[in-house]
């Protein structure tokens, strides 16, 4: 079945360092979404990318959608302690858009 | 403000008992979903519903049941048939299925004692 893989599973950085998480789908996606879940919290929608090669920025966060629409990345510049949490990517399930398939997430910890 | 409300936040259940988790949204969203989250497992889909009085099984539906009698409500029952029910349960909703971002509730942490 369709799979959405994320790497790395864990990432520990010093405050001020950059961070990148990668998302790869086994199938072409019509769109890709990113979510953030703070420790003890619930996932919060960050952004949706739709177009091939699309790049979107939210302050220190940069999101990219690959040309083949099978991969995506989230890059955080100069991490802060407020960036701590788990970042999930998700894409519509193959064969229809009834549901999203989530990656297992990348857990980011930031050492102050 | 519109949102999605899950209750209770924490729930303790004895083995062999059924328990129902509440999920209510006032966002006028058509689609609603139930996910289970275990450490290191990400989000696994239990059930989802696109319209009232209709729902579909997700990847791990065994031992769970749902209903969708109203657009605003999508309760999840964890039955005694669920062998490992201790987990964090998340309800979500979206405007349409798959192509819009999900809004998640704050979750219910279920512990079987």
PDB file of C-alpha atoms in Angstrom:
ATOM      1  CA  UNK A   1       0.000   0.000   0.000  1.00  0.00           C
ATOM      2  CA  UNK A   2       0.910   3.658  -0.176  1.00  0.00           C
ATOM      3  CA  UNK A   3       3.603   4.748   2.219  1.00  0.00           C
ATOM      4  CA  UNK A   4       4.839   8.104   3.392  1.00  0.00           C
ATOM      5  CA  UNK A   5       8.298   7.923   4.905  1.00  0.00           C
ATOM      6  CA  UNK A   6       9.965  10.604   6.972  1.00  0.00           C
ATOM      7  CA  UNK A   7      13.585  10.939   7.931  1.00  0.00           C
ATOM      8  CA  UNK A   8      15.150  11.352  10.335  1.00  0.00           C
ATOM      9  CA  UNK A   9      12.919   9.907  13.050  1.00  0.00           C
ATOM     10  CA  UNK A  10      14.700  12.000  15.691  1.00  0.00           C
ATOM     11  CA  UNK A  11      16.857  15.102  15.493  1.00  0.00           C
ATOM     12  CA  UNK A  12      18.594  16.909  18.310  1.00  0.00           C
ATOM     13  CA  UNK A  13      20.123  20.306  17.628  1.00  0.00           C
ATOM     14  CA  UNK A  14      21.700  23.158  19.505  1.00  0.00           C
ATOM     15  CA  UNK A  15      19.649  26.334  19.536  1.00  0.00           C
ATOM     16  CA  UNK A  16      20.604  28.411  16.522  1.00  0.00           C
ATOM     17  CA  UNK A  17      21.415  25.447  14.293  1.00  0.00           C
ATOM     18  CA  UNK A  18      19.376  24.646  11.220  1.00  0.00           C
ATOM     19  CA  UNK A  19      17.083  21.639  10.927  1.00  0.00           C
ATOM     20  CA  UNK A  20      15.654  19.733   7.973  1.00  0.00           C
ATOM     21  CA  UNK A  21      13.176  16.879   7.787  1.00  0.00           C
ATOM     22  CA  UNK A  22      12.449  14.953   4.621  1.00  0.00           C
ATOM     23  CA  UNK A  23       9.285  13.278   3.445  1.00  0.00           C
ATOM     24  CA  UNK A  24       9.058  10.692   0.669  1.00  0.00           C
ATOM     25  CA  UNK A  25       5.958   9.113  -0.803  1.00  0.00           C
ATOM     26  CA  UNK A  26       5.771   5.832  -2.680  1.00  0.00           C
ATOM     27  CA  UNK A  27       3.235   7.434  -5.042  1.00  0.00           C
ATOM     28  CA  UNK A  28       2.710  10.824  -6.672  1.00  0.00           C
ATOM     29  CA  UNK A  29       0.750  13.174  -4.450  1.00  0.00           C
ATOM     30  CA  UNK A  30      -1.811  15.777  -5.435  1.00  0.00           C
ATOM     31  CA  UNK A  31      -0.702  17.809  -2.445  1.00  0.00           C
ATOM     32  CA  UNK A  32       1.386  17.500   0.676  1.00  0.00           C
ATOM     33  CA  UNK A  33       0.594  18.891   4.097  1.00  0.00           C
ATOM     34  CA  UNK A  34       2.779  19.549   7.119  1.00  0.00           C
ATOM     35  CA  UNK A  35       1.746  19.499  10.755  1.00  0.00           C
ATOM     36  CA  UNK A  36       3.471  20.276  14.039  1.00  0.00           C
ATOM     37  CA  UNK A  37       2.707  18.592  17.335  1.00  0.00           C
ATOM     38  CA  UNK A  38       4.149  20.135  20.474  1.00  0.00           C
ATOM     39  CA  UNK A  39       4.982  17.778  23.361  1.00  0.00           C
ATOM     40  CA  UNK A  40       1.749  16.778  25.071  1.00  0.00           C
ATOM     41  CA  UNK A  41      -0.297  18.555  22.424  1.00  0.00           C
ATOM     42  CA  UNK A  42      -2.154  17.788  19.249  1.00  0.00           C
ATOM     43  CA  UNK A  43      -1.102  18.174  15.595  1.00  0.00           C
ATOM     44  CA  UNK A  44      -1.577  21.639  14.155  1.00  0.00           C
ATOM     45  CA  UNK A  45      -1.791  22.255  10.434  1.00  0.00           C
ATOM     46  CA  UNK A  46       1.122  24.331   9.151  1.00  0.00           C
ATOM     47  CA  UNK A  47       0.843  24.426   5.384  1.00  0.00           C
ATOM     48  CA  UNK A  48      -0.252  22.715   2.189  1.00  0.00           C
ATOM     49  CA  UNK A  49       1.804  22.527  -1.011  1.00  0.00           C
ATOM     50  CA  UNK A  50       0.103  21.732  -4.285  1.00  0.00           C
ATOM     51  CA  UNK A  51       2.289  22.630  -7.249  1.00  0.00           C
ATOM     52  CA  UNK A  52       5.322  20.756  -8.515  1.00  0.00           C
ATOM     53  CA  UNK A  53       8.499  22.456  -7.277  1.00  0.00           C
ATOM     54  CA  UNK A  54       6.551  24.771  -4.994  1.00  0.00           C
ATOM     55  CA  UNK A  55       8.414  26.578  -2.213  1.00  0.00           C
ATOM     56  CA  UNK A  56       6.656  28.374   0.616  1.00  0.00           C
ATOM     57  CA  UNK A  57       8.056  30.225   3.598  1.00  0.00           C
ATOM     58  CA  UNK A  58       6.670  30.964   7.021  1.00  0.00           C
ATOM     59  CA  UNK A  59       9.186  33.125   8.870  1.00  0.00           C
ATOM     60  CA  UNK A  60      12.080  30.726   9.605  1.00  0.00           C
ATOM     61  CA  UNK A  61      10.340  27.704   8.082  1.00  0.00           C
ATOM     62  CA  UNK A  62      10.784  26.802   4.411  1.00  0.00           C
ATOM     63  CA  UNK A  63       8.670  24.123   2.783  1.00  0.00           C
ATOM     64  CA  UNK A  64       9.423  22.510  -0.571  1.00  0.00           C
ATOM     65  CA  UNK A  65       7.459  20.150  -2.804  1.00  0.00           C
ATOM     66  CA  UNK A  66       9.525  18.100  -5.209  1.00  0.00           C
ATOM     67  CA  UNK A  67       9.308  18.339  -8.971  1.00  0.00           C
ATOM     68  CA  UNK A  68       7.914  14.824  -9.219  1.00  0.00           C
ATOM     69  CA  UNK A  69       5.449  15.545  -6.370  1.00  0.00           C
ATOM     70  CA  UNK A  70       6.703  12.512  -4.461  1.00  0.00           C
ATOM     71  CA  UNK A  71       8.888  14.223  -1.902  1.00  0.00           C
ATOM     72  CA  UNK A  72       8.931  17.258   0.302  1.00  0.00           C
ATOM     73  CA  UNK A  73      11.084  18.909   2.906  1.00  0.00           C
ATOM     74  CA  UNK A  74      10.737  21.267   5.833  1.00  0.00           C
ATOM     75  CA  UNK A  75      13.748  23.395   6.747  1.00  0.00           C
ATOM     76  CA  UNK A  76      13.971  25.505   9.877  1.00  0.00           C
ATOM     77  CA  UNK A  77      16.650  28.188   9.971  1.00  0.00           C
ATOM     78  CA  UNK A  78      18.268  29.061  13.291  1.00  0.00           C
ATOM     79  CA  UNK A  79      16.144  26.842  15.517  1.00  0.00           C
ATOM     80  CA  UNK A  80      14.641  28.162  18.729  1.00  0.00           C
ATOM     81  CA  UNK A  81      13.362  26.278  21.756  1.00  0.00           C
ATOM     82  CA  UNK A  82       9.832  27.052  20.589  1.00  0.00           C
ATOM     83  CA  UNK A  83      10.453  24.817  17.546  1.00  0.00           C
ATOM     84  CA  UNK A  84      10.509  21.709  19.748  1.00  0.00           C
ATOM     85  CA  UNK A  85       7.956  19.106  18.719  1.00  0.00           C
ATOM     86  CA  UNK A  86       7.183  16.446  16.155  1.00  0.00           C
ATOM     87  CA  UNK A  87       6.743  17.427  12.524  1.00  0.00           C
ATOM     88  CA  UNK A  88       4.508  15.281  10.343  1.00  0.00           C
ATOM     89  CA  UNK A  89       3.991  15.292   6.621  1.00  0.00           C
ATOM     90  CA  UNK A  90       0.826  13.870   5.063  1.00  0.00           C
ATOM     91  CA  UNK A  91      -0.597  13.284   1.621  1.00  0.00           C
ATOM     92  CA  UNK A  92      -3.925  12.096   0.184  1.00  0.00           C
ATOM     93  CA  UNK A  93      -4.306   8.334   0.029  1.00  0.00           C
ATOM     94  CA  UNK A  94      -3.841   6.694  -3.360  1.00  0.00           C
ATOM     95  CA  UNK A  95      -6.965   6.120  -5.388  1.00  0.00           C
ATOM     96  CA  UNK A  96      -8.921   8.944  -3.926  1.00  0.00           C
ATOM     97  CA  UNK A  97      -8.722  11.845  -1.572  1.00  0.00           C
ATOM     98  CA  UNK A  98     -10.911  10.479   1.173  1.00  0.00           C
ATOM     99  CA  UNK A  99      -8.138  10.386   3.727  1.00  0.00           C
ATOM    100  CA  UNK A 100      -4.603  11.481   4.452  1.00  0.00           C
ATOM    101  CA  UNK A 101      -1.662   9.165   4.910  1.00  0.00           C
ATOM    102  CA  UNK A 102       0.685  10.506   7.586  1.00  0.00           C
ATOM    103  CA  UNK A 103       4.380   9.929   7.926  1.00  0.00           C
ATOM    104  CA  UNK A 104       5.626   8.776  11.320  1.00  0.00           C
ATOM    105  CA  UNK A 105       7.065  12.181  12.026  1.00  0.00           C
ATOM    106  CA  UNK A 106      10.405  13.693  12.955  1.00  0.00           C
ATOM    107  CA  UNK A 107      10.835  14.556  16.613  1.00  0.00           C
ATOM    108  CA  UNK A 108      12.921  17.684  17.078  1.00  0.00           C
ATOM    109  CA  UNK A 109      14.551  18.584  20.345  1.00  0.00           C
ATOM    110  CA  UNK A 110      16.486  21.824  20.803  1.00  0.00           C
ATOM    111  CA  UNK A 111      19.200  22.286  23.395  1.00  0.00           C
ATOM    112  CA  UNK A 112      19.246  25.896  24.673  1.00  0.00           C
TER     113      UNK A 112
ATOM    114  CA  UNK B   1     -14.504  30.757  17.795  1.00  0.00           C
ATOM    115  CA  UNK B   2     -14.986  27.561  15.854  1.00  0.00           C
ATOM    116  CA  UNK B   3     -13.158  24.466  16.881  1.00  0.00           C
ATOM    117  CA  UNK B   4     -13.205  20.772  17.615  1.00  0.00           C
ATOM    118  CA  UNK B   5     -13.728  19.518  21.139  1.00  0.00           C
ATOM    119  CA  UNK B   6     -12.794  16.147  22.522  1.00  0.00           C
ATOM    120  CA  UNK B   7     -13.834  14.897  25.902  1.00  0.00           C
ATOM    121  CA  UNK B   8     -12.751  13.739  28.310  1.00  0.00           C
ATOM    122  CA  UNK B   9      -9.076  14.689  28.265  1.00  0.00           C
ATOM    123  CA  UNK B  10      -8.117  11.665  30.367  1.00  0.00           C
ATOM    124  CA  UNK B  11     -10.054   8.424  30.675  1.00  0.00           C
ATOM    125  CA  UNK B  12      -9.461   5.314  32.688  1.00  0.00           C
ATOM    126  CA  UNK B  13     -11.202   2.074  31.850  1.00  0.00           C
ATOM    127  CA  UNK B  14     -11.252  -1.346  33.359  1.00  0.00           C
ATOM    128  CA  UNK B  15     -10.523  -4.280  31.138  1.00  0.00           C
ATOM    129  CA  UNK B  16     -13.670  -5.691  29.555  1.00  0.00           C
ATOM    130  CA  UNK B  17     -15.555  -2.405  29.527  1.00  0.00           C
ATOM    131  CA  UNK B  18     -16.635  -0.416  26.507  1.00  0.00           C
ATOM    132  CA  UNK B  19     -15.960   3.314  26.554  1.00  0.00           C
ATOM    133  CA  UNK B  20     -17.099   6.135  24.279  1.00  0.00           C
ATOM    134  CA  UNK B  21     -14.943   9.114  23.377  1.00  0.00           C
ATOM    135  CA  UNK B  22     -16.697  12.300  22.375  1.00  0.00           C
ATOM    136  CA  UNK B  23     -15.797  14.523  19.414  1.00  0.00           C
ATOM    137  CA  UNK B  24     -17.788  17.636  18.516  1.00  0.00           C
ATOM    138  CA  UNK B  25     -16.983  20.292  15.928  1.00  0.00           C
ATOM    139  CA  UNK B  26     -18.625  23.615  15.101  1.00  0.00           C
ATOM    140  CA  UNK B  27     -16.552  24.319  12.000  1.00  0.00           C
ATOM    141  CA  UNK B  28     -19.269  23.075   9.621  1.00  0.00           C
ATOM    142  CA  UNK B  29     -16.771  20.543   8.298  1.00  0.00           C
ATOM    143  CA  UNK B  30     -18.080  17.649   6.253  1.00  0.00           C
ATOM    144  CA  UNK B  31     -15.395  15.113   7.045  1.00  0.00           C
ATOM    145  CA  UNK B  32     -14.350  13.770  10.431  1.00  0.00           C
ATOM    146  CA  UNK B  33     -11.650  11.293  11.433  1.00  0.00           C
ATOM    147  CA  UNK B  34     -10.404   9.278  14.373  1.00  0.00           C
ATOM    148  CA  UNK B  35      -6.698   8.553  14.811  1.00  0.00           C
ATOM    149  CA  UNK B  36      -4.791   6.593  17.346  1.00  0.00           C
ATOM    150  CA  UNK B  37      -1.294   7.694  18.347  1.00  0.00           C
ATOM    151  CA  UNK B  38       1.229   5.458  20.075  1.00  0.00           C
ATOM    152  CA  UNK B  39       4.854   6.406  20.751  1.00  0.00           C
ATOM    153  CA  UNK B  40       6.931   5.949  17.625  1.00  0.00           C
ATOM    154  CA  UNK B  41       3.908   4.889  15.547  1.00  0.00           C
ATOM    155  CA  UNK B  42       2.758   8.201  14.177  1.00  0.00           C
ATOM    156  CA  UNK B  43      -0.942   8.639  13.449  1.00  0.00           C
ATOM    157  CA  UNK B  44      -2.977   5.590  12.521  1.00  0.00           C
ATOM    158  CA  UNK B  45      -6.461   6.001  11.076  1.00  0.00           C
ATOM    159  CA  UNK B  46      -9.273   4.172  12.855  1.00  0.00           C
ATOM    160  CA  UNK B  47     -12.438   5.412  11.114  1.00  0.00           C
ATOM    161  CA  UNK B  48     -13.490   8.328   8.985  1.00  0.00           C
ATOM    162  CA  UNK B  49     -16.715   9.853   7.770  1.00  0.00           C
ATOM    163  CA  UNK B  50     -17.393  12.081   4.797  1.00  0.00           C
ATOM    164  CA  UNK B  51     -21.096  12.685   5.343  1.00  0.00           C
ATOM    165  CA  UNK B  52     -23.752  12.108   7.950  1.00  0.00           C
ATOM    166  CA  UNK B  53     -24.875   8.504   8.392  1.00  0.00           C
ATOM    167  CA  UNK B  54     -21.883   7.171   6.486  1.00  0.00           C
ATOM    168  CA  UNK B  55     -18.411   6.125   7.625  1.00  0.00           C
ATOM    169  CA  UNK B  56     -15.530   3.945   6.480  1.00  0.00           C
ATOM    170  CA  UNK B  57     -12.982   1.793   8.228  1.00  0.00           C
ATOM    171  CA  UNK B  58      -9.451   3.007   8.413  1.00  0.00           C
ATOM    172  CA  UNK B  59      -6.299   0.975   8.855  1.00  0.00           C
ATOM    173  CA  UNK B  60      -6.922  -0.234  12.404  1.00  0.00           C
ATOM    174  CA  UNK B  61     -10.727  -0.409  12.816  1.00  0.00           C
ATOM    175  CA  UNK B  62     -10.888  -3.735  14.660  1.00  0.00           C
ATOM    176  CA  UNK B  63     -12.237  -3.329  18.184  1.00  0.00           C
ATOM    177  CA  UNK B  64     -13.667   0.139  17.499  1.00  0.00           C
ATOM    178  CA  UNK B  65     -17.041   1.460  16.380  1.00  0.00           C
ATOM    179  CA  UNK B  66     -18.342   4.890  15.382  1.00  0.00           C
ATOM    180  CA  UNK B  67     -21.537   6.695  14.465  1.00  0.00           C
ATOM    181  CA  UNK B  68     -22.262   9.872  12.524  1.00  0.00           C
ATOM    182  CA  UNK B  69     -25.840  10.824  13.264  1.00  0.00           C
ATOM    183  CA  UNK B  70     -25.128  14.556  13.171  1.00  0.00           C
ATOM    184  CA  UNK B  71     -22.677  16.560  11.106  1.00  0.00           C
ATOM    185  CA  UNK B  72     -21.156  18.030  14.253  1.00  0.00           C
ATOM    186  CA  UNK B  73     -20.568  14.798  16.140  1.00  0.00           C
ATOM    187  CA  UNK B  74     -18.456  11.688  15.555  1.00  0.00           C
ATOM    188  CA  UNK B  75     -18.169   9.605  18.747  1.00  0.00           C
ATOM    189  CA  UNK B  76     -15.770   6.671  18.959  1.00  0.00           C
ATOM    190  CA  UNK B  77     -16.481   3.585  21.047  1.00  0.00           C
ATOM    191  CA  UNK B  78     -13.542   1.499  22.164  1.00  0.00           C
ATOM    192  CA  UNK B  79     -14.946  -1.954  22.741  1.00  0.00           C
ATOM    193  CA  UNK B  80     -13.687  -4.773  24.908  1.00  0.00           C
ATOM    194  CA  UNK B  81     -12.594  -6.487  21.700  1.00  0.00           C
ATOM    195  CA  UNK B  82      -9.751  -3.970  21.299  1.00  0.00           C
ATOM    196  CA  UNK B  83      -6.792  -5.871  22.704  1.00  0.00           C
ATOM    197  CA  UNK B  84      -4.486  -2.954  23.392  1.00  0.00           C
ATOM    198  CA  UNK B  85      -6.639   0.143  23.872  1.00  0.00           C
ATOM    199  CA  UNK B  86      -4.265   2.262  25.949  1.00  0.00           C
ATOM    200  CA  UNK B  87      -3.307   5.127  23.641  1.00  0.00           C
ATOM    201  CA  UNK B  88      -3.787   8.770  22.753  1.00  0.00           C
ATOM    202  CA  UNK B  89      -6.874   9.254  20.568  1.00  0.00           C
ATOM    203  CA  UNK B  90      -7.185  12.205  18.243  1.00  0.00           C
ATOM    204  CA  UNK B  91     -10.272  13.395  16.422  1.00  0.00           C
ATOM    205  CA  UNK B  92      -9.962  15.632  13.376  1.00  0.00           C
ATOM    206  CA  UNK B  93     -12.181  17.346  10.855  1.00  0.00           C
ATOM    207  CA  UNK B  94     -11.757  18.948   7.462  1.00  0.00           C
ATOM    208  CA  UNK B  95     -13.809  20.884   4.936  1.00  0.00           C
ATOM    209  CA  UNK B  96     -13.467  18.215   2.310  1.00  0.00           C
ATOM    210  CA  UNK B  97     -11.698  14.935   2.286  1.00  0.00           C
ATOM    211  CA  UNK B  98      -7.963  14.848   1.650  1.00  0.00           C
ATOM    212  CA  UNK B  99      -7.427  18.200  -0.032  1.00  0.00           C
ATOM    213  CA  UNK B 100      -7.769  20.496   2.929  1.00  0.00           C
ATOM    214  CA  UNK B 101      -5.864  20.737   6.134  1.00  0.00           C
ATOM    215  CA  UNK B 102      -7.183  18.902   9.146  1.00  0.00           C
ATOM    216  CA  UNK B 103      -8.170  20.570  12.394  1.00  0.00           C
ATOM    217  CA  UNK B 104      -7.409  18.306  15.333  1.00  0.00           C
ATOM    218  CA  UNK B 105      -8.986  18.186  18.741  1.00  0.00           C
ATOM    219  CA  UNK B 106      -6.826  18.221  21.848  1.00  0.00           C
ATOM    220  CA  UNK B 107      -7.107  14.456  22.222  1.00  0.00           C
ATOM    221  CA  UNK B 108      -8.213  11.904  24.805  1.00  0.00           C
ATOM    222  CA  UNK B 109      -5.643   9.846  26.643  1.00  0.00           C
ATOM    223  CA  UNK B 110      -7.179   6.450  27.402  1.00  0.00           C
ATOM    224  CA  UNK B 111      -5.628   4.142  29.963  1.00  0.00           C
ATOM    225  CA  UNK B 112      -6.870   0.639  30.641  1.00  0.00           C
ATOM    226  CA  UNK B 113      -6.391  -0.352  34.279  1.00  0.00           C
TER     227      UNK B 113
END
